[in-house]
Tab-separated table of C-alpha atoms in Angstrom:
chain	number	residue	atom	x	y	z
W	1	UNK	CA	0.000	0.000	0.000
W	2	UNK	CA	2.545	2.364	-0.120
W	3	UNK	CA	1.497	3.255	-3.697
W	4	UNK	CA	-0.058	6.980	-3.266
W	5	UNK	CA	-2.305	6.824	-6.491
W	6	UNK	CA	-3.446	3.395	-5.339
W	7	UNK	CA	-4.378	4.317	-1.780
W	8	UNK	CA	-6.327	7.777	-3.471
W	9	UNK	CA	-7.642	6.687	-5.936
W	10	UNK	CA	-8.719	2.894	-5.479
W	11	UNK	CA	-11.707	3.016	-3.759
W	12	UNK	CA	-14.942	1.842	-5.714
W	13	UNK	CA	-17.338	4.894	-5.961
W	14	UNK	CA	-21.089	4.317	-7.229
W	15	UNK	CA	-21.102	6.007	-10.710
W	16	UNK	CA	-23.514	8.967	-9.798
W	17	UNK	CA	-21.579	10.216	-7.021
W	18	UNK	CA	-18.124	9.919	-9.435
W	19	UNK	CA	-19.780	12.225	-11.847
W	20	UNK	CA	-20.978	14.768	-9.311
W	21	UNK	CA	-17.373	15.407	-8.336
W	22	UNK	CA	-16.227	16.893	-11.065
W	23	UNK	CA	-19.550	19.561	-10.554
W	24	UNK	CA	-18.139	20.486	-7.235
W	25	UNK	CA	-14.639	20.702	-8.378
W	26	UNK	CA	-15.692	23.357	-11.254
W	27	UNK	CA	-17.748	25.274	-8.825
W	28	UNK	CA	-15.283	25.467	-5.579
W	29	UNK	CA	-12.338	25.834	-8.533
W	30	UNK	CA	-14.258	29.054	-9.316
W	31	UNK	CA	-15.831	30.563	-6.134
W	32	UNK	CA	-11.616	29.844	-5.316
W	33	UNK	CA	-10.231	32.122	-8.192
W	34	UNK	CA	-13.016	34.554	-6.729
W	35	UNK	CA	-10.865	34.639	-3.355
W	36	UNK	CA	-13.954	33.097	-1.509
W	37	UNK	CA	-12.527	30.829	1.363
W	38	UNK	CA	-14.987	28.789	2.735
W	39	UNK	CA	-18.282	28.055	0.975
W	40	UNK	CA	-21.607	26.117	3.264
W	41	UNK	CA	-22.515	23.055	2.222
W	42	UNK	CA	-26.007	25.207	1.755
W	43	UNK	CA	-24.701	27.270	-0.717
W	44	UNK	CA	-23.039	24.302	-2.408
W	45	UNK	CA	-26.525	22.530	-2.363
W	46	UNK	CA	-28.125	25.750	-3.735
W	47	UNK	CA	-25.916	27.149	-6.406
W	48	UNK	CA	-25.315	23.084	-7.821
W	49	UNK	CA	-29.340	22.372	-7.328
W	50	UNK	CA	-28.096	19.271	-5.627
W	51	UNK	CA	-29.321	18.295	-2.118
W	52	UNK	CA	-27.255	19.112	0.881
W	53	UNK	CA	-27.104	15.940	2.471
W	54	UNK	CA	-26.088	13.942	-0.864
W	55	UNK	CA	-23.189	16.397	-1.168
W	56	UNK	CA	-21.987	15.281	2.382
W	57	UNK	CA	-22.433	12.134	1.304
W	58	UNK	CA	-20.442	12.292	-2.110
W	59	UNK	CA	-17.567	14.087	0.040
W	60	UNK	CA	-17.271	11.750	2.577
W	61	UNK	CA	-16.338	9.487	0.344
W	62	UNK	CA	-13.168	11.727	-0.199
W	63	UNK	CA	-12.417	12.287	3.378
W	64	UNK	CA	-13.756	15.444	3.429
W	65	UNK	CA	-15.825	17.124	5.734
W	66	UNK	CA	-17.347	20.291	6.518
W	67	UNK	CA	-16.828	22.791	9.615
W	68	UNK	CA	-19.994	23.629	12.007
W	69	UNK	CA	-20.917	27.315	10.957
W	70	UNK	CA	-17.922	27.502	8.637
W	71	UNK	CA	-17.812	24.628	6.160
W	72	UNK	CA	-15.990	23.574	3.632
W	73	UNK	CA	-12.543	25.072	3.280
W	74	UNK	CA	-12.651	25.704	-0.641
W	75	UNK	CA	-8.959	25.836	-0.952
W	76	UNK	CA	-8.204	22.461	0.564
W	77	UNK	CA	-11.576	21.009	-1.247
W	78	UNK	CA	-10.536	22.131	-4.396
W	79	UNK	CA	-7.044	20.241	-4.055
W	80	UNK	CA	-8.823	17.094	-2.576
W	81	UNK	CA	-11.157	17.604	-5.597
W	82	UNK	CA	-8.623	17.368	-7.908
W	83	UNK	CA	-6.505	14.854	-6.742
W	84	UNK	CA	-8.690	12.214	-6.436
W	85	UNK	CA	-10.464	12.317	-9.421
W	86	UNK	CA	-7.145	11.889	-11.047
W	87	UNK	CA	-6.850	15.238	-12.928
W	88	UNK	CA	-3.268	16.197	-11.820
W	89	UNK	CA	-2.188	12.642	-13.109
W	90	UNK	CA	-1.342	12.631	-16.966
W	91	UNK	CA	-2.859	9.251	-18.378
W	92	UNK	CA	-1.427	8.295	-22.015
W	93	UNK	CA	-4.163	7.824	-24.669
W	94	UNK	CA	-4.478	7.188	-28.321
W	95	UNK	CA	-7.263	8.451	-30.508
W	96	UNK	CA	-8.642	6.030	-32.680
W	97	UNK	CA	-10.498	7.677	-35.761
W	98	UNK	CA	-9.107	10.895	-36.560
W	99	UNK	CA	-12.016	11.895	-38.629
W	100	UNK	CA	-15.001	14.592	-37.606
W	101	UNK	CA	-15.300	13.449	-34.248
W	102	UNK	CA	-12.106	12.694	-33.384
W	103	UNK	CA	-10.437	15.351	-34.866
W	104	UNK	CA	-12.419	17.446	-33.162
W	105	UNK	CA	-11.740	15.846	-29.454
W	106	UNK	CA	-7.509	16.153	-30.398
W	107	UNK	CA	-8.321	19.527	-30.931
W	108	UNK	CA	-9.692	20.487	-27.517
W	109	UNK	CA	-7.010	21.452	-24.901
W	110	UNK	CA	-9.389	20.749	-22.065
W	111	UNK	CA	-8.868	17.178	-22.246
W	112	UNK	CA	-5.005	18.223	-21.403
W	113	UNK	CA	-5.985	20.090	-18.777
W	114	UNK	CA	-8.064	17.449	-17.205
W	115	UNK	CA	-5.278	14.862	-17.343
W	116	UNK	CA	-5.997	13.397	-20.941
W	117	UNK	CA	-2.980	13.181	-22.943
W	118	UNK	CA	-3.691	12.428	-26.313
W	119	UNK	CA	-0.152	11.055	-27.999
W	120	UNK	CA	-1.275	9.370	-30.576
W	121	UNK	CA	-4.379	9.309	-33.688
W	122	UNK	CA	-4.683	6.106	-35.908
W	123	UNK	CA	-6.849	6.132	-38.657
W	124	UNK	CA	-7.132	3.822	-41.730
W	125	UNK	CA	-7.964	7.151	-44.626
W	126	UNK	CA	-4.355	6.983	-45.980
W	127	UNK	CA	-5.405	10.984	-46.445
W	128	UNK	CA	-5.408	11.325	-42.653
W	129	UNK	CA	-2.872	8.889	-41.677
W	130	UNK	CA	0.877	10.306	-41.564
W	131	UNK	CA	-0.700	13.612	-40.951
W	132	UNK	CA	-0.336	15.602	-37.521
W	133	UNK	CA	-3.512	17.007	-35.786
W	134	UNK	CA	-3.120	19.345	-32.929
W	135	UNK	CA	0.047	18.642	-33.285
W	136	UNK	CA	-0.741	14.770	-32.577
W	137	UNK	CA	0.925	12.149	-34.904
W	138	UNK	CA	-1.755	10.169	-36.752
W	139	UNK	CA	-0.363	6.568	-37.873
W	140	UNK	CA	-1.781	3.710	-40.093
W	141	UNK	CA	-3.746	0.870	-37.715
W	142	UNK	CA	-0.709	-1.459	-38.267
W	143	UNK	CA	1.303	0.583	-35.690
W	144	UNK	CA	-1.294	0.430	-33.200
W	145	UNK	CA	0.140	-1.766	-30.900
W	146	UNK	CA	3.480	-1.137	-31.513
W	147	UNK	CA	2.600	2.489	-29.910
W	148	UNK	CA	0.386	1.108	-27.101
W	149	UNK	CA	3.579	-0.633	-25.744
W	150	UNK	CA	6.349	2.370	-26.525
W	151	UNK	CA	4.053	5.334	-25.605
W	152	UNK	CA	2.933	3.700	-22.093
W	153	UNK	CA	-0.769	4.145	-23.627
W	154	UNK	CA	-3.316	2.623	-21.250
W	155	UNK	CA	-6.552	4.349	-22.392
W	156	UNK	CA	-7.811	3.950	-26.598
W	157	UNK	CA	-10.788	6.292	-27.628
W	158	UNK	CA	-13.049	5.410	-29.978
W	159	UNK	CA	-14.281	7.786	-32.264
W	160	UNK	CA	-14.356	5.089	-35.702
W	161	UNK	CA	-18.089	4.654	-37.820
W	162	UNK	CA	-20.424	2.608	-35.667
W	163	UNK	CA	-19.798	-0.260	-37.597
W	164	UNK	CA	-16.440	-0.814	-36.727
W	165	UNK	CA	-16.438	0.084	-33.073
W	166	UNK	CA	-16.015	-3.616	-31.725
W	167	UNK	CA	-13.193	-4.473	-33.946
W	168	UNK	CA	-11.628	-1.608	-33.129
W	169	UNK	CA	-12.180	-2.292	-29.312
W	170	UNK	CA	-10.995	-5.757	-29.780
W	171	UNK	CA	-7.782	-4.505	-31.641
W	172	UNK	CA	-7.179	-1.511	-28.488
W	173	UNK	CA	-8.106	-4.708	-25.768
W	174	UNK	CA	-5.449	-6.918	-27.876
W	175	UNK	CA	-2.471	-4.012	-27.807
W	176	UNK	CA	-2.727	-3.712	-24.333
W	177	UNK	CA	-5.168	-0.794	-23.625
W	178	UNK	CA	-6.296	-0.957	-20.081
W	179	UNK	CA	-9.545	1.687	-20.953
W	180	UNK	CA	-11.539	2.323	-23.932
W	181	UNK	CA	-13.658	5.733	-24.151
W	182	UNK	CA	-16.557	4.915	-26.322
W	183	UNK	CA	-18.213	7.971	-28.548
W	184	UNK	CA	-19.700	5.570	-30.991
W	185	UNK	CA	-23.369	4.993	-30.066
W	186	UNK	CA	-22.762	0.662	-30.572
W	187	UNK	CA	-22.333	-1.165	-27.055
W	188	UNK	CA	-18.764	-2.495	-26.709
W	189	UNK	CA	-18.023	-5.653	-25.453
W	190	UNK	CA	-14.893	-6.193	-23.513
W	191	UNK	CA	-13.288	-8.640	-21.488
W	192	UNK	CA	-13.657	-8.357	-17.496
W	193	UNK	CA	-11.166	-5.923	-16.283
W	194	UNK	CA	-11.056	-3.505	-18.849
W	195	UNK	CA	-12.961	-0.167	-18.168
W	196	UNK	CA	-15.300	0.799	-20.314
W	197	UNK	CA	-16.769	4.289	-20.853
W	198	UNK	CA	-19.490	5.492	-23.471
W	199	UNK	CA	-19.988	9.163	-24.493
W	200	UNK	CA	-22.862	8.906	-26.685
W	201	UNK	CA	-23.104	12.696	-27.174
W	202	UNK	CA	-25.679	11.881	-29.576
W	203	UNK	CA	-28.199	9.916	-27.404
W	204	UNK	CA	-27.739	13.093	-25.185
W	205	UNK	CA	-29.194	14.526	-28.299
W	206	UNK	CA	-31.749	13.006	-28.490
W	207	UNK	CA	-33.491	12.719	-24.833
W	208	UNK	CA	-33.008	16.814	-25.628
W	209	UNK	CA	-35.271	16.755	-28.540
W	210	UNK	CA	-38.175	14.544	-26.830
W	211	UNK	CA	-38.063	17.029	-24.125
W	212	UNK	CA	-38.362	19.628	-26.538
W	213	UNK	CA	-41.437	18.099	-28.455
W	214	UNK	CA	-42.874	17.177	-24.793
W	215	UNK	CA	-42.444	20.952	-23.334
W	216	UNK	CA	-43.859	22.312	-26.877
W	217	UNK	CA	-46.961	19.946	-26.807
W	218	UNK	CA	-47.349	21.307	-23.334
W	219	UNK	CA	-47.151	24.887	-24.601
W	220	UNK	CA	-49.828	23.965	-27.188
W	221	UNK	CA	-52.402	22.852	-24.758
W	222	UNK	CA	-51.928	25.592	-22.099
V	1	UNK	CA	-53.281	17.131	-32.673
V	2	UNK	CA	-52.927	17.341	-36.330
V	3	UNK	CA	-49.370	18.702	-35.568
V	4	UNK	CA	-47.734	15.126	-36.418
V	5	UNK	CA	-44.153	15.976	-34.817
V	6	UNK	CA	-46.287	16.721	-31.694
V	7	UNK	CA	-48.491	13.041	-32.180
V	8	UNK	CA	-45.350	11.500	-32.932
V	9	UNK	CA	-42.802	12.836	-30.408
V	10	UNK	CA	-44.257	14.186	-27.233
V	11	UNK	CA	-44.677	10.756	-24.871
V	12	UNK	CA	-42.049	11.710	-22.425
V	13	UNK	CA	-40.267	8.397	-22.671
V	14	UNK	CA	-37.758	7.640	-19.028
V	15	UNK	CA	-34.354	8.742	-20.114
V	16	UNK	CA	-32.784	5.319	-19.919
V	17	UNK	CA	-34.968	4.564	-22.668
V	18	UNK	CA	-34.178	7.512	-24.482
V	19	UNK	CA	-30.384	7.086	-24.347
V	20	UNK	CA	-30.563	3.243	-25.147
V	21	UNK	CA	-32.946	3.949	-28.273
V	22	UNK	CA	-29.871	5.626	-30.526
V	23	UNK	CA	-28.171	2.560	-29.570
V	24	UNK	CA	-30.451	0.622	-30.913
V	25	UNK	CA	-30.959	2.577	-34.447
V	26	UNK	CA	-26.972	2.574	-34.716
V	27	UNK	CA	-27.348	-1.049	-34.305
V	28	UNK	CA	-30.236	-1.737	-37.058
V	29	UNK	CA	-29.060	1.010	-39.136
V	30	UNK	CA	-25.438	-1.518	-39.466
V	31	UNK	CA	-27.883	-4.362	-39.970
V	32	UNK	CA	-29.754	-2.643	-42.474
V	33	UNK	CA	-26.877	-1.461	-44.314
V	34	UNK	CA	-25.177	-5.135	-44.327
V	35	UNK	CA	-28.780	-6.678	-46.160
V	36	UNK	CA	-29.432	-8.160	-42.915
V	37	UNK	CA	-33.410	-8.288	-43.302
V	38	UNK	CA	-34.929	-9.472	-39.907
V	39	UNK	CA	-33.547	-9.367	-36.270
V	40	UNK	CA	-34.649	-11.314	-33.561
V	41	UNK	CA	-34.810	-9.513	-29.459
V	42	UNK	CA	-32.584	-12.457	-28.233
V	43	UNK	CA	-29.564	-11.082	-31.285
V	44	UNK	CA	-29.999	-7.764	-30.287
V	45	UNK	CA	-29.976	-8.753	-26.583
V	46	UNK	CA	-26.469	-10.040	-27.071
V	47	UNK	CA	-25.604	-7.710	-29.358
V	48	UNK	CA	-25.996	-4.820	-27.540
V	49	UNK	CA	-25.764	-6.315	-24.065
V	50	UNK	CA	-28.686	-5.253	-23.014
V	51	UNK	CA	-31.930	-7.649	-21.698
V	52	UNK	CA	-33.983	-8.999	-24.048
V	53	UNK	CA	-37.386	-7.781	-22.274
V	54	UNK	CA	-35.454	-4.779	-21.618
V	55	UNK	CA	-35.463	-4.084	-25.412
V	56	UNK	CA	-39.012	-5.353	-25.837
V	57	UNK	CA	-40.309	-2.493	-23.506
V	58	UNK	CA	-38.061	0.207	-24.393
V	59	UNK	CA	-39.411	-0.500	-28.390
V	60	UNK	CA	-42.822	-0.933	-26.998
V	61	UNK	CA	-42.941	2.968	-26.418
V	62	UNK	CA	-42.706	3.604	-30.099
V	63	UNK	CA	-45.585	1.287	-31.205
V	64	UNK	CA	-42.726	-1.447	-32.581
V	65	UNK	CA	-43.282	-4.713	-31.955
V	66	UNK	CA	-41.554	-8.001	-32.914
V	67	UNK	CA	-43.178	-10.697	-34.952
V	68	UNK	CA	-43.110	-14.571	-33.204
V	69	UNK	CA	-40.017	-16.449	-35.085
V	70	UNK	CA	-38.954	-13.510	-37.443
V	71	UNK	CA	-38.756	-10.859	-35.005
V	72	UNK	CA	-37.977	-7.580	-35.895
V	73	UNK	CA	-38.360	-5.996	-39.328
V	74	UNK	CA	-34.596	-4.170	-39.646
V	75	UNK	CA	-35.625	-2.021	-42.173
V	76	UNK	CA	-38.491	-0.720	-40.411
V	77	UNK	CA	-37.339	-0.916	-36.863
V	78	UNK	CA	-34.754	2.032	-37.929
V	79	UNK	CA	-36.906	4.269	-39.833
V	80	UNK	CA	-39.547	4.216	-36.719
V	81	UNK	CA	-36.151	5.063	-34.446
V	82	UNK	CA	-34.717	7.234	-36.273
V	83	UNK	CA	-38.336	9.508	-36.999
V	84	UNK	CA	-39.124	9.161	-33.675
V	85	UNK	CA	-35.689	10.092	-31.958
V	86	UNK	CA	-35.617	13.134	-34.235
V	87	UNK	CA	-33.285	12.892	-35.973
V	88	UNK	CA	-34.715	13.636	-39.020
V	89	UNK	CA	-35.350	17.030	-38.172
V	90	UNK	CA	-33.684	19.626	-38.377
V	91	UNK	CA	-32.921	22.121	-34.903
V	92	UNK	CA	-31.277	25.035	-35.356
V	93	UNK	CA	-29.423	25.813	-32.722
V	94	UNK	CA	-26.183	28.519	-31.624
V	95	UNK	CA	-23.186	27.270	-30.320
V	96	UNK	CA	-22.053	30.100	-27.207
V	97	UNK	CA	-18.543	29.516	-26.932
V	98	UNK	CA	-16.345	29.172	-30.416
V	99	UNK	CA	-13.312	28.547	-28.384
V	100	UNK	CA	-11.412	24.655	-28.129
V	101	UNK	CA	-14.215	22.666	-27.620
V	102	UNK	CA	-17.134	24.706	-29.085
V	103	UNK	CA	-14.918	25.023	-32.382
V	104	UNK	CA	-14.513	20.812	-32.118
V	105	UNK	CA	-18.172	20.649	-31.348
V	106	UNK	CA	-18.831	23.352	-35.142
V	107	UNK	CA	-16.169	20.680	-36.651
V	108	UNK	CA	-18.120	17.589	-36.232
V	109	UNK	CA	-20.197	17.097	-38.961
V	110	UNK	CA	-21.818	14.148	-36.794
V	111	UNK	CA	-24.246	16.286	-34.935
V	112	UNK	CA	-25.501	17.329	-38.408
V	113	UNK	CA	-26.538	13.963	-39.461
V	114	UNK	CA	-28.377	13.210	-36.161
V	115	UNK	CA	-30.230	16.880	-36.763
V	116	UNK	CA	-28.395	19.360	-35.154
V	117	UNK	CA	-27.454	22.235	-37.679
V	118	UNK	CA	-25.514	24.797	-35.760
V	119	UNK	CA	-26.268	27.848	-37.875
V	120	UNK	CA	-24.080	30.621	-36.212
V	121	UNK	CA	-21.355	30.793	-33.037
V	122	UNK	CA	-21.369	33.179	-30.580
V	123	UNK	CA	-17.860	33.981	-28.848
V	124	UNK	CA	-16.459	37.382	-26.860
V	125	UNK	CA	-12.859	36.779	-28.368
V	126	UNK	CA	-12.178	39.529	-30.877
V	127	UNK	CA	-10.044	36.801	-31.975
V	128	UNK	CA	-12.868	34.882	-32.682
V	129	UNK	CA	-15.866	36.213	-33.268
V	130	UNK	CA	-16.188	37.595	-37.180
V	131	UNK	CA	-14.373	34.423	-37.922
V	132	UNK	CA	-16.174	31.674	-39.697
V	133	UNK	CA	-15.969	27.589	-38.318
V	134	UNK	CA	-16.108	24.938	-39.936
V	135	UNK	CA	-18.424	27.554	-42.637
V	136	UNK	CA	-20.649	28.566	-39.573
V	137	UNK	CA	-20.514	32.332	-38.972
V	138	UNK	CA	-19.088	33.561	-35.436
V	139	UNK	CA	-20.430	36.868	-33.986
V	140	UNK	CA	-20.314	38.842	-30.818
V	141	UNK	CA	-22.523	38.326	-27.716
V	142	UNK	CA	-24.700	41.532	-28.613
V	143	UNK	CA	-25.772	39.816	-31.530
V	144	UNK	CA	-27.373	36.673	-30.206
V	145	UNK	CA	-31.193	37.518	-29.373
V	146	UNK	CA	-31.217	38.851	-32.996
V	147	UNK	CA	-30.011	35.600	-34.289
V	148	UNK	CA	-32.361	33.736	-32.228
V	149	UNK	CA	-34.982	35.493	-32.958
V	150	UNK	CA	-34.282	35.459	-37.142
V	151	UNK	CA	-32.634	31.970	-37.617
V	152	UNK	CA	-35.139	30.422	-35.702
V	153	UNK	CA	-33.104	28.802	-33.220
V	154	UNK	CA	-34.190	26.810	-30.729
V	155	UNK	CA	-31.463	25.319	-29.018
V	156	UNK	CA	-28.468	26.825	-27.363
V	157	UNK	CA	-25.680	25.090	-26.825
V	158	UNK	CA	-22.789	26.154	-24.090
V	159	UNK	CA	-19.216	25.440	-24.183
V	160	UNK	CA	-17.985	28.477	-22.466
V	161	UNK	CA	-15.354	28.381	-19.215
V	162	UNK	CA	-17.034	27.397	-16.510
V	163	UNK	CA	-17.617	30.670	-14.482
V	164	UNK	CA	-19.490	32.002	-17.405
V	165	UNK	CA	-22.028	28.850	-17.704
V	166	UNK	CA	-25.247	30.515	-15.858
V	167	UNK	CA	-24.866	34.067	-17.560
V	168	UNK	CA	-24.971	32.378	-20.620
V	169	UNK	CA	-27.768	30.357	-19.751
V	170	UNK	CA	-29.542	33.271	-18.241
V	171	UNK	CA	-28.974	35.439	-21.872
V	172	UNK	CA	-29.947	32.134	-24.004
V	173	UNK	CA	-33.227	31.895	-22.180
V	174	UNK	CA	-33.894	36.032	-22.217
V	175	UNK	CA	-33.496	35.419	-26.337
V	176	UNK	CA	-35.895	32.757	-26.292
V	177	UNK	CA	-34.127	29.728	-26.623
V	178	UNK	CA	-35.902	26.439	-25.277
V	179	UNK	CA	-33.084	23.464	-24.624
V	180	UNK	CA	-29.560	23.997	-23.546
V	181	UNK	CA	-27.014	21.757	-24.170
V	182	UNK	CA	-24.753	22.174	-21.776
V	183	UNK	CA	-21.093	20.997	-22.123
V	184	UNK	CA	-19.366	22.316	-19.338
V	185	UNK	CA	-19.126	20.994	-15.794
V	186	UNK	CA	-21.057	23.485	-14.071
V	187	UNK	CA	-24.712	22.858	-12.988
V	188	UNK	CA	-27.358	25.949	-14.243
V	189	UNK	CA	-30.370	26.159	-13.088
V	190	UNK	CA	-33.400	27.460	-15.779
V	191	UNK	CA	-36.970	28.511	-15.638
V	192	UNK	CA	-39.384	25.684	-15.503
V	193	UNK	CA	-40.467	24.679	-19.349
V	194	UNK	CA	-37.036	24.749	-20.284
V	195	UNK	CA	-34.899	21.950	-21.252
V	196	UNK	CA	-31.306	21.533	-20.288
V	197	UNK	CA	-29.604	17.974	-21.628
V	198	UNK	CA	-26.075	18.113	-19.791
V	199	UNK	CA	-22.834	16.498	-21.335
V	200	UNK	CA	-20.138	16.497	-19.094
V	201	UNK	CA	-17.538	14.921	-20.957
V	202	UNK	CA	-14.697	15.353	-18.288
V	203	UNK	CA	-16.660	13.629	-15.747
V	204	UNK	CA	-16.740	10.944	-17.641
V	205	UNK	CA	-13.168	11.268	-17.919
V	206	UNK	CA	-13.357	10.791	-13.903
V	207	UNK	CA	-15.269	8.123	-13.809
V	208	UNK	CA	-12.891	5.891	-16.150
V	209	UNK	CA	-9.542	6.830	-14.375
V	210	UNK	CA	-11.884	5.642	-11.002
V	211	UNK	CA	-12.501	2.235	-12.318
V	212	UNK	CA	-8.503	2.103	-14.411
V	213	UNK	CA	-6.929	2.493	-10.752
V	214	UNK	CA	-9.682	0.270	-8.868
V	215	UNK	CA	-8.390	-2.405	-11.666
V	216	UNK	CA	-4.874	-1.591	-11.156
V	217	UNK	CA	-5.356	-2.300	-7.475
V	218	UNK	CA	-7.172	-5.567	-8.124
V	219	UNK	CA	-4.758	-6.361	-10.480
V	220	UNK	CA	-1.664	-5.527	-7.887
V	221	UNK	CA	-3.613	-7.663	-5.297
V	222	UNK	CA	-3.813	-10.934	-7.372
């Protein structure tokens, strides 16, 4: 145990208080650049429309806890914040499908900032491979796991056409790739062990337009 | 009711449902393009990892049911997802926030094909706005409840830094915008009849480095 990351990091969180965190970290990051100190786990609850007790809960999960009358010190949360969720860490990825989509995702820095480091793009359009992206090396799919074992590379994201996602997952699982980030909409299968996450920005899509149709069929009858 | 995007689109279907459904046209829509004619629940099922009665339910919302020993019709099954998801459409919308991952967002001609048709950026960078993405025109912030107003656009979409996330929302909803797709980490809160669809994309990030070092640790442990 005398691995640091292992002893922050290792503990199994339920899924819905993992993606809260990051919430809290961009709001105390902010009310901290403001020069506030120490923010009440009221306001928290308010400003983040989530309810006070579940952000106890969520943060004692962390080791954190609030001050009677004071709360939480935003400084120190912040930092706790940020550590465990991994940000500060830099974890080696390669992109694969350097089209639209991916393209697009080696183009924003925020990834960088939140400990994504994108050092590699395959792609099989001989008009994209051998080209640089963001300054990013793009390579033909033979290399792939060649560079998954040189680069230290333990997350692949997908960004390929639907229809090649699993072969694609199976070829990332077979160089070594410890985590696959999904943006294609097909379900992945993957060997126990390997972490899987989807970011189906278009599913988000559409629950957003039946909403829509909902709150203007309300509008209509009102 | 003679309004048939309102007959066709306004059961407000659980969001589960709503975010498996793409899955499921991504799926057929492969199928369909491979001559694959028929698909039973129990292919799909393994397919897509995802119960068989599961499926039958969430298709049950959209009036599509399978036949006994053929199952489903692959052809059909994706033209009733995709009209129904919306995707056939087409939402104007504003992208607030032309910077790194607005710009990727303008770049990805992926939302287009699932409906989305950014028609102009919004972005307080002299840098930026006057500049044209990705052959969508960027403006200044004064411009926007013009835009909304003349484009017709109903959907704002936010990919600003973080401390600017509920001004933006708040001017969005003064122009008369009625979803926001929000992309950054910070929670905003809207007047009721609204519709906000979040997409935090680095907290999905924090969720996968979670489960990578919880497998590490397992894996350390064996």
């Amino acid at each position: 145990m005398s691995d640091t990351r292992q002893t922050r990091n290792s503990v199994l969180l339920p899924e819905p208080t993992l993606r809260r965190l990051p919430w809290y970290l961009a709001y105390v990051a902010m009310l901290n650049q403001e020069g506030v100190e120490n923010v009440s786990s009221r306001r928290l609850a308010q400003d983040l429309a989530v309810d006070a007790s579940q952000i106890a809960k969520d943060l004692s999960f962390i080791n954190i806890k609030g001050k009677t009358r004071i709360g939480y010190d935003v400084a120190e949360l912040e930092e706790a914040l940020r550590n465990f969720l991994g940000f500060r860490n830099r974890h080696n990825a390669v992109m694969v499908g350097a089209g639209s989509l991916g393209a697009a995702l080696m183009h924003d820095s925020g990834l960088q900032h939140y400990g994504l480091n994108i050092v590699a793009g395959i792609d099989t359009n001989p008009k994209i491979a051998d080209t640089v992206i963001a300054e990013i090396p793009v390579y033909t799919p033979d290399r792939l796991a060649g560079l998954v074992r040189d680069m230290d590379i333990r997350i692949g994201i997908i960004a390929v056409p639907v229809e090649h996602a699993q072969e694609v997952a199976d070829s990332l699982v077979a160089a070594g790739v410890r985590a696959l980030w999904n943006f294609t909409p097909r379900r992945i299968t993957v060997p126990a062990g390997v972490v899987v996450a989807n970011t189906s920005i278009y599913s988000h899509l559409a629950v957003m337009y039946n909403r829509l149709a909902e709150s203007d069929s309300n509008s209509a009858e009102s």
